[in-house]
Each structure stands twice: as C-alpha cells, then as structure tokens.
Coordinates of C-alpha atoms in Angstrom, one line a residue:
M1 CA 55.0 77.7 127.4
S2 CA 55.7 78.7 131.0
L3 CA 57.5 82.0 131.9
S4 CA 60.3 80.0 133.5
R5 CA 60.9 78.0 130.3
F6 CA 60.8 81.2 128.2
S7 CA 63.3 82.9 130.6
V8 CA 65.7 79.9 130.2
Q9 CA 65.5 80.0 126.5
R10 CA 66.1 83.8 126.5
H11 CA 69.2 83.2 128.7
L12 CA 70.4 80.4 126.4
L13 CA 69.9 82.7 123.4
A14 CA 71.9 85.5 125.1
L15 CA 74.7 83.1 125.9
L16 CA 74.8 81.8 122.3
I17 CA 75.0 85.4 120.9
I18 CA 77.8 86.2 123.3
V19 CA 79.7 83.0 122.4
L20 CA 79.3 83.6 118.7
A21 CA 80.2 87.2 118.9
G22 CA 83.2 86.5 121.1
T23 CA 84.4 83.8 118.7
G24 CA 84.2 86.1 115.8
V25 CA 86.2 88.8 117.8
V26 CA 88.9 86.3 118.8
Y27 CA 89.2 85.0 115.2
V28 CA 89.6 88.6 113.9
I29 CA 92.1 89.5 116.5
V30 CA 94.2 86.4 115.8
A31 CA 94.1 87.0 112.2
H32 CA 95.1 90.6 112.7
V33 CA 98.0 89.5 114.9
E34 CA 99.2 87.1 112.2
E35 CA 99.0 89.8 109.5
G36 CA 101.0 92.2 111.8
E37 CA 103.6 89.4 112.3
Q38 CA 104.0 89.1 108.5
K39 CA 104.4 92.8 108.1
Q40 CA 106.9 92.9 111.0
R41 CA 108.8 90.1 109.4
K42 CA 109.1 91.8 106.1
S43 CA 110.1 95.1 107.7
R44 CA 112.8 93.3 109.6
L45 CA 114.1 91.6 106.5
A46 CA 114.3 94.9 104.7
D47 CA 116.2 96.4 107.7
V48 CA 118.7 93.6 107.8
N49 CA 119.3 93.8 104.1
N50 CA 119.9 97.6 104.4
H51 CA 122.3 96.9 107.3
A52 CA 124.1 94.2 105.2
A53 CA 124.5 96.7 102.3
I54 CA 125.9 99.4 104.7
E55 CA 128.3 97.0 106.4
F56 CA 129.5 95.8 102.9
S57 CA 129.9 99.3 101.7
E58 CA 131.8 100.5 104.8
S59 CA 134.1 97.5 104.5
L60 CA 135.0 98.6 101.0
D61 CA 135.6 102.1 102.3
R62 CA 138.0 100.7 105.0
F63 CA 140.0 99.0 102.2
V64 CA 140.1 102.2 100.2
Y65 CA 141.1 104.2 103.4
L66 CA 144.1 101.9 103.8
M67 CA 145.0 102.5 100.2
S68 CA 144.7 106.3 100.7
G69 CA 147.5 106.1 103.2
I70 CA 149.7 104.3 100.7
R71 CA 148.9 106.8 97.9
S72 CA 149.7 109.7 100.3
Y73 CA 153.0 108.1 101.2
L74 CA 154.0 107.5 97.6
K75 CA 153.1 111.1 96.6
H76 CA 154.7 113.0 99.6
S77 CA 157.8 111.0 100.5
E78 CA 161.2 112.9 99.7
S79 CA 162.0 110.4 97.1
F80 CA 160.1 107.5 95.5
P81 CA 160.4 104.6 97.9
T82 CA 162.1 101.4 97.1
Q83 CA 160.2 98.1 97.2
E84 CA 161.6 97.3 100.6
K85 CA 160.6 100.8 102.0
L86 CA 157.1 100.5 100.6
F87 CA 156.9 96.9 102.0
D88 CA 158.0 98.2 105.4
F89 CA 155.6 101.1 105.3
V90 CA 152.5 98.9 104.3
N91 CA 153.2 96.5 107.1
F92 CA 153.5 99.3 109.6
Q93 CA 150.2 100.7 108.5
L94 CA 148.5 97.3 108.6
N95 CA 149.9 96.7 112.2
Q96 CA 148.6 100.1 113.3
L97 CA 145.1 99.4 111.9
N98 CA 145.2 95.7 113.2
Y99 CA 144.6 94.6 109.6
T100 CA 145.1 90.9 109.3
D101 CA 143.5 90.0 106.0
S102 CA 145.3 88.5 102.9
L103 CA 146.6 91.3 100.7
I104 CA 148.8 91.6 97.6
I105 CA 150.2 95.0 96.5
S106 CA 151.9 95.7 93.2
Y107 CA 153.5 98.8 91.7
I108 CA 153.1 98.7 87.9
D109 CA 154.7 101.3 85.6
Q110 CA 153.0 103.1 82.6
N111 CA 153.9 100.3 80.3
H112 CA 152.0 97.9 82.5
L113 CA 155.2 96.1 83.7
F114 CA 155.3 94.9 87.3
K115 CA 158.0 96.8 89.2
Y116 CA 157.1 95.9 92.9
S117 CA 155.0 92.9 94.1
F118 CA 154.7 91.7 97.6
T119 CA 152.3 90.3 100.3
R120 CA 152.3 91.0 104.1
T121 CA 155.2 88.4 104.5
E122 CA 156.9 88.0 101.2
I123 CA 158.3 90.0 98.3
D124 CA 157.5 88.8 94.7
P125 CA 155.9 85.5 95.8
N126 CA 154.6 84.7 92.4
N127 CA 157.6 86.0 90.3
L128 CA 155.6 88.8 88.8
I129 CA 158.3 91.5 88.8
G130 CA 159.3 92.2 85.2
R131 CA 156.1 90.7 83.7
S132 CA 153.4 92.5 81.8
V133 CA 149.8 92.9 83.1
G134 CA 148.8 92.0 79.5
D135 CA 149.7 88.4 80.3
F136 CA 146.7 88.3 82.7
R137 CA 144.2 91.0 81.6
D138 CA 142.3 91.3 78.3
S139 CA 142.1 94.4 76.3
V140 CA 139.0 95.7 77.9
S141 CA 140.5 95.4 81.3
L142 CA 143.6 97.1 80.2
S143 CA 141.6 100.0 78.8
R144 CA 139.8 100.4 82.1
I145 CA 143.1 100.2 83.9
E146 CA 144.5 103.0 81.6
N147 CA 141.4 105.2 82.5
A148 CA 142.0 104.5 86.2
M149 CA 145.7 105.3 86.0
M150 CA 145.0 108.6 84.2
G151 CA 142.0 109.7 86.3
G152 CA 143.8 109.5 89.7
D153 CA 140.7 108.1 91.4
F154 CA 140.3 104.7 93.1
H155 CA 138.8 102.0 90.8
L156 CA 137.7 98.6 91.8
F157 CA 137.8 95.6 89.4
A158 CA 135.7 92.5 89.5
A159 CA 136.9 89.8 92.0
T160 CA 138.2 86.5 90.8
N161 CA 139.7 83.2 92.0
L162 CA 143.5 83.6 92.6
V163 CA 146.2 81.0 92.5
E164 CA 146.9 81.9 96.1
G165 CA 143.8 80.1 97.0
W166 CA 141.4 82.9 97.8
V167 CA 139.0 85.3 96.0
G168 CA 140.7 88.6 95.3
I169 CA 139.2 92.0 94.6
P170 CA 141.7 94.5 93.0
L171 CA 141.7 98.2 93.7
H172 CA 143.7 100.5 91.3
F173 CA 144.9 104.1 91.6
G174 CA 147.5 106.2 89.6
I175 CA 150.8 107.4 91.0
V176 CA 151.8 111.0 90.2
R177 CA 154.9 112.7 91.5
D178 CA 155.9 116.3 90.5
E179 CA 153.1 116.3 88.0
K180 CA 154.5 113.2 86.3
L181 CA 152.5 109.9 86.0
L182 CA 154.7 107.1 87.1
G183 CA 152.3 104.2 86.8
Y184 CA 149.8 102.8 89.3
I185 CA 149.2 100.6 92.3
A186 CA 147.2 97.4 92.0
A187 CA 146.1 96.2 95.5
I188 CA 144.2 92.9 95.9
I189 CA 142.4 92.1 99.1
N190 CA 140.8 88.9 100.2
F191 CA 137.0 89.3 99.2
E192 CA 136.2 87.4 102.4
A193 CA 137.3 90.4 104.5
I194 CA 134.7 92.5 102.6
I195 CA 131.8 90.0 103.2
D196 CA 132.6 88.9 106.7
P197 CA 131.2 92.1 108.5
V198 CA 127.8 91.2 107.1
Y199 CA 127.8 87.8 108.8
K200 CA 129.3 89.2 112.1
F201 CA 126.1 91.2 112.6
E202 CA 124.2 89.3 115.4
P203 CA 120.7 88.9 113.7
S204 CA 122.5 87.6 110.5
K205 CA 122.2 84.1 112.0
E206 CA 118.6 84.0 111.0
F207 CA 119.3 85.0 107.4
V208 CA 121.0 83.9 104.1
F209 CA 122.8 86.4 102.0
R210 CA 123.8 86.5 98.2
F211 CA 126.4 88.7 96.7
S212 CA 127.1 89.7 93.1
I213 CA 129.4 92.2 91.3
N214 CA 128.4 93.3 87.9
G215 CA 126.1 90.2 87.7
T216 CA 128.7 87.6 88.8
E217 CA 128.0 85.8 92.1
F218 CA 130.5 85.4 94.9
D219 CA 130.7 83.9 98.4
R220 CA 133.6 84.1 100.9
E221 CA 135.5 81.2 99.2
R222 CA 134.7 81.3 95.5
A223 CA 133.9 83.6 92.6
Y224 CA 131.4 82.0 90.2
D225 CA 132.8 83.7 87.1
G226 CA 134.1 80.6 85.4
S227 CA 137.7 81.1 86.5
T228 CA 139.8 78.2 87.9
I229 CA 139.3 77.5 91.6
H230 CA 142.6 76.7 93.3
H231 CA 141.3 75.1 96.5
D232 CA 138.6 72.8 97.7
R233 CA 137.0 74.9 100.5
I234 CA 133.3 75.8 100.3
D235 CA 131.3 78.5 102.0
S236 CA 128.6 76.7 104.0
L237 CA 126.5 79.8 104.0
Y238 CA 126.4 80.2 100.2
F239 CA 122.8 80.9 99.3
R240 CA 122.4 78.1 96.8
N241 CA 123.0 75.6 99.6
F242 CA 119.5 76.4 100.8
S243 CA 116.2 75.8 99.1
I244 CA 114.8 79.3 99.2
D245 CA 112.5 80.6 96.5
E246 CA 113.6 83.7 94.6
D247 CA 110.6 85.8 95.7
Q248 CA 111.7 85.5 99.3
Y249 CA 114.7 87.7 98.7
V250 CA 114.9 91.5 99.0
Y251 CA 117.8 93.3 97.4
S252 CA 120.0 96.4 97.7
D253 CA 121.8 97.7 94.6
F254 CA 124.6 100.2 94.8
E255 CA 127.6 101.4 92.8
R256 CA 131.0 101.8 94.5
Y257 CA 134.4 102.8 92.9
G258 CA 133.2 101.8 89.4
L259 CA 131.6 98.5 90.2
N260 CA 127.8 97.6 90.6
F261 CA 127.1 95.6 93.7
K262 CA 124.0 93.7 94.6
I263 CA 123.2 92.1 98.0
G264 CA 120.1 89.9 98.5
T265 CA 118.7 88.7 101.9
A266 CA 116.2 86.1 102.8
Y267 CA 115.1 84.3 106.0
L268 CA 116.7 80.9 106.5
E269 CA 113.5 79.5 107.9
A270 CA 110.1 80.0 106.4
Y271 CA 107.4 81.7 108.4
T272 CA 105.4 79.4 110.8
K273 CA 102.4 80.4 112.8
D274 CA 102.8 80.3 116.5
Q275 CA 100.2 77.7 117.5
D276 CA 101.0 78.0 121.2
I277 CA 100.0 81.7 121.3
D278 CA 96.7 80.8 119.4
A279 CA 96.0 78.1 121.9
L280 CA 96.6 80.6 124.7
V281 CA 94.1 83.1 123.3
Y282 CA 91.4 80.5 122.5
G283 CA 91.9 78.7 125.8
W284 CA 91.5 81.9 127.7
Y285 CA 88.3 82.6 125.8
L286 CA 87.1 79.1 126.4
M287 CA 87.4 79.6 130.2
I288 CA 85.2 82.7 129.9
V289 CA 82.6 80.8 128.0
L290 CA 82.6 77.9 130.4
F291 CA 82.3 80.2 133.4
A292 CA 79.2 81.9 131.8
A293 CA 77.7 78.5 130.9
Y294 CA 78.2 77.2 134.4
S295 CA 76.5 80.4 135.8
L296 CA 73.6 79.9 133.4
Y297 CA 73.4 76.2 134.5
R298 CA 73.1 77.2 138.1
I299 CA 70.4 79.7 137.3
V300 CA 68.4 77.2 135.3
R301 CA 68.7 74.7 138.0
F302 CA 67.3 77.1 140.6
K303 CA 64.6 78.2 138.4
T304 CA 63.5 74.6 137.8
L305 CA 63.4 73.9 141.5
N306 CA 61.3 77.0 142.1
E307 CA 58.8 76.0 139.4
V308 CA 58.3 72.7 141.1
L309 CA 57.8 74.3 144.5
N310 CA 55.3 76.7 143.1
E311 CA 53.2 73.9 141.6
S312 CA 53.0 72.1 145.0
V313 CA 52.5 75.2 147.3
E314 CA 48.7 74.7 147.5
T315 CA 48.9 71.2 148.8
V316 CA 52.2 71.6 150.8
K317 CA 51.3 74.5 153.1
F318 CA 54.2 73.8 155.5
Q319 CA 56.8 74.4 152.7
K320 CA 55.5 78.0 152.1
T321 CA 58.3 79.5 154.2
K322 CA 60.9 77.5 152.4
L323 CA 59.5 78.5 149.1
D324 CA 59.6 82.2 150.1
I325 CA 63.2 81.9 151.1
Q326 CA 64.1 80.1 147.9
N327 CA 62.2 82.7 145.8
A328 CA 64.2 85.4 147.6
E329 CA 67.4 83.6 146.9
L330 CA 66.4 83.1 143.3
N331 CA 65.7 86.8 142.8
K332 CA 69.1 87.7 144.2
L333 CA 70.7 85.1 142.0
N334 CA 68.8 86.5 139.0
Q335 CA 70.3 89.9 139.7
T336 CA 73.8 88.3 140.2
K337 CA 73.4 86.6 136.8
D338 CA 72.3 89.7 135.0
K339 CA 75.3 91.6 136.4
F340 CA 77.6 88.7 135.6
F341 CA 76.5 88.9 131.9
S342 CA 76.9 92.6 131.9
I343 CA 80.4 92.5 133.4
I344 CA 81.6 89.6 131.1
G345 CA 80.1 91.3 128.0
H346 CA 81.6 94.7 129.0
D347 CA 85.1 93.4 129.8
L348 CA 85.4 90.7 127.1
R349 CA 87.0 93.1 124.6
G350 CA 89.4 94.8 127.1
P351 CA 91.3 91.7 128.4
L352 CA 91.4 90.1 124.9
T353 CA 92.9 93.2 123.3
S354 CA 95.5 93.5 126.1
I355 CA 96.6 89.8 125.8
T356 CA 96.6 89.8 121.9
S357 CA 98.6 93.1 121.9
I358 CA 101.2 91.4 124.1
V359 CA 101.1 88.3 121.9
G360 CA 102.2 90.5 118.9
L361 CA 105.3 91.5 120.8
W362 CA 106.1 87.9 121.7
N363 CA 106.6 87.0 118.0
R364 CA 109.3 89.6 117.4
K365 CA 112.3 87.4 117.1
S366 CA 114.7 90.3 117.6
L367 CA 113.8 90.8 121.3
S368 CA 116.7 90.8 123.7
G369 CA 116.7 88.8 126.9
K370 CA 115.7 92.0 128.8
Q371 CA 112.9 92.9 126.5
T372 CA 111.6 89.2 126.7
D373 CA 111.5 89.6 130.5
E374 CA 109.6 92.9 130.2
F375 CA 107.2 91.1 127.7
M376 CA 106.7 88.2 130.2
E377 CA 106.0 90.7 133.0
K378 CA 103.3 92.5 130.9
L379 CA 101.8 89.2 129.9
G380 CA 101.6 88.1 133.5
A381 CA 100.1 91.4 134.4
A382 CA 97.3 91.0 131.8
S383 CA 96.7 87.4 133.0
R384 CA 96.6 88.6 136.6
G385 CA 94.1 91.3 135.6
A386 CA 91.8 88.6 134.1
S387 CA 92.3 86.3 137.0
S388 CA 91.5 89.2 139.4
L389 CA 88.3 89.9 137.5
L390 CA 87.2 86.2 137.9
D391 CA 88.2 86.2 141.6
N392 CA 86.1 89.3 142.3
L393 CA 83.2 87.9 140.4
L394 CA 83.2 84.7 142.4
L395 CA 83.7 86.5 145.7
W396 CA 80.9 89.0 145.0
S397 CA 78.7 86.0 144.0
L398 CA 79.4 84.3 147.4
V399 CA 78.7 87.5 149.2
N400 CA 75.4 88.0 147.5
T401 CA 74.3 84.4 148.0
G402 CA 75.2 84.4 151.7
Q403 CA 77.9 81.8 151.4
I404 CA 80.6 84.0 153.0
K405 CA 80.7 83.5 156.8
W406 CA 81.9 86.0 159.4
N407 CA 85.0 84.7 161.0
P408 CA 86.4 87.3 163.4
E409 CA 89.9 87.2 164.9
E410 CA 92.6 89.5 166.2
I411 CA 94.4 90.9 163.2
D412 CA 98.0 92.3 163.2
V413 CA 97.4 95.3 160.9
N414 CA 101.1 95.8 160.1
Q415 CA 101.5 92.1 159.0
L416 CA 98.3 92.3 156.9
V417 CA 99.6 95.4 155.0
D418 CA 103.0 93.8 154.5
E419 CA 101.3 90.8 152.9
V420 CA 99.3 93.0 150.5
F421 CA 102.4 94.9 149.6
F422 CA 104.2 91.7 148.8
Q423 CA 101.4 90.5 146.6
L424 CA 101.2 93.9 144.7
G425 CA 104.9 94.5 144.5
G426 CA 105.3 93.5 141.0
S427 CA 102.5 95.8 139.8
A428 CA 104.0 98.7 141.7
A429 CA 107.5 98.0 140.4
S430 CA 106.3 97.9 136.7
K431 CA 105.1 101.6 137.1
Q432 CA 108.0 102.5 139.5
I433 CA 105.6 103.3 142.3
H434 CA 106.9 103.3 145.8
L435 CA 104.7 101.5 148.4
E436 CA 104.8 103.0 151.9
K437 CA 103.1 102.4 155.1
D438 CA 102.7 104.6 158.2
I439 CA 101.2 102.2 160.9
P440 CA 102.2 102.3 164.5
E441 CA 103.5 99.0 166.0
G442 CA 101.1 96.8 167.8
I443 CA 97.9 97.9 166.1
V444 CA 95.3 95.1 166.3
L445 CA 91.9 95.1 164.6
H446 CA 89.1 92.6 165.6
G447 CA 87.6 91.4 162.3
D448 CA 87.5 88.8 159.5
R449 CA 91.1 88.5 158.2
N450 CA 90.0 87.5 154.6
M451 CA 87.6 90.5 154.3
M452 CA 90.1 92.9 155.7
S453 CA 92.8 91.6 153.2
T454 CA 90.4 92.1 150.3
I455 CA 89.7 95.7 151.5
V456 CA 93.4 96.7 151.7
R457 CA 94.3 94.8 148.5
N458 CA 91.6 96.2 146.4
L459 CA 92.2 99.9 147.5
T460 CA 95.9 99.5 147.1
S461 CA 95.6 97.9 143.7
N462 CA 93.3 100.7 142.5
A463 CA 95.8 103.3 143.9
I464 CA 98.7 101.6 141.9
K465 CA 96.5 101.4 138.8
F466 CA 95.4 105.0 138.7
S467 CA 98.7 106.5 140.0
N468 CA 101.2 108.3 137.8
A469 CA 104.5 106.5 137.2
N470 CA 107.4 107.4 139.6
S471 CA 104.9 108.3 142.4
Q472 CA 104.0 106.9 145.8
V473 CA 101.1 105.0 147.3
K474 CA 100.7 105.1 151.1
V475 CA 98.7 103.2 153.6
S476 CA 98.3 104.8 157.1
I477 CA 96.5 104.0 160.4
D478 CA 95.3 106.6 163.0
V479 CA 93.9 105.4 166.3
S480 CA 91.8 107.2 168.8
E481 CA 89.7 106.2 171.8
T482 CA 86.7 105.4 169.6
L483 CA 87.9 105.0 166.1
L484 CA 90.6 103.2 164.0
T485 CA 91.0 105.2 160.8
L486 CA 92.7 103.6 157.7
R487 CA 93.7 105.8 154.8
V488 CA 95.0 104.7 151.3
I489 CA 96.7 107.7 149.6
D490 CA 97.8 107.9 146.0
Q491 CA 99.3 110.7 143.9
G492 CA 97.3 109.8 140.7
K493 CA 94.8 111.6 138.4
G494 CA 92.2 112.2 141.1
L495 CA 88.4 112.1 140.7
S496 CA 85.8 114.5 139.5
E497 CA 82.7 115.2 141.5
Q498 CA 80.7 113.0 139.0
E499 CA 83.1 110.1 139.5
R500 CA 83.0 110.4 143.3
S501 CA 79.2 110.3 143.2
S502 CA 79.1 107.0 141.3
L503 CA 82.1 105.5 142.9
F504 CA 80.5 102.5 144.7
L505 CA 77.9 101.8 142.1
L506 CA 78.6 98.5 140.1
G507 CA 79.5 99.2 136.5
E508 CA 79.4 103.0 137.0
G509 CA 82.7 103.7 138.7
P510 CA 85.5 105.9 137.6
S511 CA 86.9 103.2 135.3
E512 CA 84.3 104.1 132.5
V513 CA 85.3 107.7 132.6
R514 CA 89.0 107.0 132.5
Q515 CA 88.7 104.4 129.9
E516 CA 90.5 101.9 132.1
T517 CA 89.9 98.1 132.3
G518 CA 87.5 97.3 135.2
T519 CA 83.9 97.4 136.4
G520 CA 84.2 99.0 139.8
L521 CA 83.4 95.6 141.4
G522 CA 86.3 95.7 143.7
L523 CA 85.1 98.9 145.3
V524 CA 81.6 97.4 145.8
L525 CA 83.2 94.5 147.6
V526 CA 85.2 97.0 149.7
R527 CA 82.1 98.8 150.8
E528 CA 80.3 95.5 151.5
F529 CA 83.0 94.2 153.8
V530 CA 83.4 97.6 155.5
N531 CA 79.8 97.4 156.3
R532 CA 80.2 93.9 157.7
H533 CA 82.7 95.5 160.2
N534 CA 80.3 98.2 161.1
G535 CA 82.7 100.7 159.5
T536 CA 82.2 103.6 157.0
I537 CA 84.1 104.4 153.8
S538 CA 84.5 107.8 152.1
V539 CA 86.8 109.4 149.5
Q540 CA 88.6 112.7 149.2
S541 CA 89.8 113.7 145.8
E542 CA 90.3 116.4 143.2
L543 CA 91.4 116.2 139.7
D544 CA 95.2 116.1 139.3
K545 CA 95.5 116.1 143.1
G546 CA 95.4 112.4 143.9
T547 CA 92.8 110.4 145.9
I548 CA 92.5 109.4 149.6
F549 CA 90.1 106.6 150.6
V550 CA 89.2 106.8 154.3
I551 CA 87.8 103.9 156.3
K552 CA 86.7 104.2 159.9
F553 CA 86.2 101.3 162.2
P554 CA 85.0 101.2 165.7
A555 CA 87.9 100.9 168.2
Q556 CA 87.9 97.7 170.2

C-alpha cells in the first residue's frame, strides 16, 4: 500500500471520527434542549396555576372587603338603617369601587325571616321579605348559618344556580348592635365575578382551568351540584369541553372563609417538539461536515495528481520543475488541511453550544415581543460568528494557496472605517459599546481595499468582543512624512505578557486563555495583509487597562 493511499485512508478515518462524534454531540444537545423545554413547560404550568389561585383568592377578598364596609355601617350608624337607607349606602359604596357585578343583599333576623332584600336596582325582586330561610335551606345549612351568625366572622357558603339566571356564592356575617345580636346579612355575588380575574391574566389564553368548592365543580355560568339551571348559556372554557387527560393538570387547594377551594390548570395544547429548530441545528452541523469533506476531497485530488507525477518523473525530465512546484503547493495544502481540521474540531463545540442555548430560549412561549427581538439578535450574532469563522477559513486558505491577488488602489480611509463601523454596529450596540474614529479628512492610503477592510474589520471586531460593556472602541490615524500609523484602541480586559507573545500564532492566541470562542485566525490574516502592504503591527496592552493595536504603513 503506497504512503499516499495510507494518508488518504487516515484522513478519511479522521473525518469519519469527527462526523460520528459531532453527530453524537448534536443528538445529546438536542435531547438536552427538549428535556429543558419540558421542565420549563412544567414550571410555567405550576406558576400559572399558583397565579390563578392567588387571583381567585384576592377576588374573594375584594368581595369580603365590600361586605366589611356594610358591616361597619350597620354597626356604627346612629340608628339601625331602614331598607331604603341600606340600599342607598350599598349602591354608593358599589359606585365608589366601580363594582358592576350582579349582587343580592338580604338582612335576616334571628328567627331566619327575611327583613330586607334588594339588588343593585330593585328592592325585594323575588318577594322574599317575610319568608323564612328554612324554605330554601336544609337543617345542616341552617345550623352553619347559626354558627356564622353567632361567631361574627365572615362565612362563605357553597355556590348554586339561582333563579335569577346566574351562579351565586353567598357570604354571611352576624349583625350586633349595643352587644345585642339582631340577625345576619346574607350577600350573594355572581360567581363569574370571582372567576373572571383568572381568565383576564394574559398567559391564561394558553391554559384551561377547572374550579371546585367542597368537591362540587363550577364554571362561570353553571354550578354542577344537581340544582336546577335557569338559563341556557354555557361557558365555552369549561374544562370538560376539552379532551385533556387528568394527569395533565396541576392543582392548588386552599381554604377561605369556611370553604375548601380547588383550582386545576392544564395546557390547552399538548407539547409538540419544534422541528424547525432541530432542522436548523442539524443543517448547520451538516454544512460543517460538507465543508470538511470538500476540503478532504481537494487534498485527495492533489495527492493523487502528485503520485502520478512522481511515477513519470524519470521519463519526463522537462516536468521536474512543474512537479517541484506542485509538491510545494501540496505541502502547503497539507498544512492548511491539518490546521482546518484542528480549527473545526476545536471550534465545533463552541458554536453548537451557543446556538443550542439560544434555541432553548426560543421555545419559551411566554416571551414578550421585546424579548423575542433580543433572542433573534443573539441568534443572529451566533450565526454571524459561525459565518465569520468560515469566511476567515476560506480567506486564509486562499492566502496560503496564492489565490489572492494584489490589487492596489487609492483608498479613502475615512470611508473605509465608516463601512466597517456600519457592518459591526449591531455587535457594538448589543454590548452598548460606542464606536469612535479620529481620522483627519482627506487621508488616502495606497493599497488593496479588500485586504485593508479585512485588517480594520478584524481588529475592530476583536476590540468589541473583548471590551467591557458600556465602553468605547476607537480607530485613529496619525500621519507623518514617512509613516501612516493606524491605531485600534479598546477599554477591555487587556493582555498578559504570555498572551501578547503568542498573539499572532494560529490556535495560540488570547482566545484560549480567556475561554472565548475563536482561534486567533483573524489576527493571523491581519498580520499577513499588513506584511503585504510592507507594514508592521504591534500591540500595547496590560491587564485591566485595555489594548492598543498599532499598524505602521509607509507614507506614499
């Protein structure tokens, strides 16, 4: 077996190992993201259920607060009010509180006979005055009413369907004047008013709720306690209208004013995995694999050509020079290939981790519009980072294979820096970094525009990347008779002596020390292009004092 064929097989094996390992990593990451989404979904369901219980409880408290005002009025008025005065007082209080829900208030004496009874608009609408509570309540309820009347506290009673055509929930409290028990107030509010705040909570549109009191189910229109229903309306959001399994609900149980309440919450829609996000992750990974395979294909192609030329060198002497050139190109390409695999293998985990972390945020359905914009900005930044890596790899490959041609022209430096600032404005804004230039008007540099743009863009991008938030990145130009000096200044973390010494060595730059995503490839390109312009590059930096890259070009 020839050495060339052995080398090809070795590269194929290396590529296969990278592909298999990368596939496993992507699969684990996607599975981890899905597990995180499920946990987030359960946590959000519990939060919404807890919020529903709080809203429900506070709604009951608002009803009791209203009744507290009535109790205080009955207790402290100069004389016990007539039905008309109590009617006027209740309506005044309701208007002050902007209370518009259906309400029935009755004053009942110690013998359980109705003395007063009125709604917001009508006195004695159901001809209750003079009748006994015993006509409507069983002995158990009457006994509880007796206890409520004697105790002086507020007591709720189970809601039921009323002849008025709505579900009512009664609240009782005793009336005592001059240490004498006069009877009690029975106030009945529309149960819909108690439930409605739960549904008005914005995220509630994604959920279904179920309510029960002492084991009896209710919705906003009906009490499912066996009592007669006096209307034909239905609550479209009643939980039994939806096919949701029991194990999908979470519950909150609490006791208020003598009743046991239970609120259940479930998602309206079952969990579905976001296939688009999976496709994005796997698609991005496939691009990396295809790029690596294409690079290997080119290497194998050149190696095959070199083997044929070596076999014919003894008989084709005039091709010796050509073979030497191709051998040199092949060696250079081998070095490029090895560095390609090193860079791809080193940077595969970083971009994948960034993108999949952002993917987890995408599936949080509770994101506001502003948060979604921030999420898309971060996703774009991660994608631009991956794209920038590929661009630098391809550009570096072209430089090392001699495919980039020198194309000098007169360059307006101010215009070139403005273009770079426009391209990097989004990255700077995301960290609240101010981009500033200090360049005299009319400065012209004789050089290759694409190379100069790459120099300024890479140095400015690095300055933004390693700068602290709410700081400044500055590009300045000084001109003398013999030199044009360009400086890129940041207020970031700075560089240690060890970092400065390895700054322009591929794969050994400051990114490894700082645990940032990158390979130092951009700085290698910068140095290469500065050399093409017969310039020099140096760096001035100290830890926690920022960094200054200084490039000197011969003045024209």
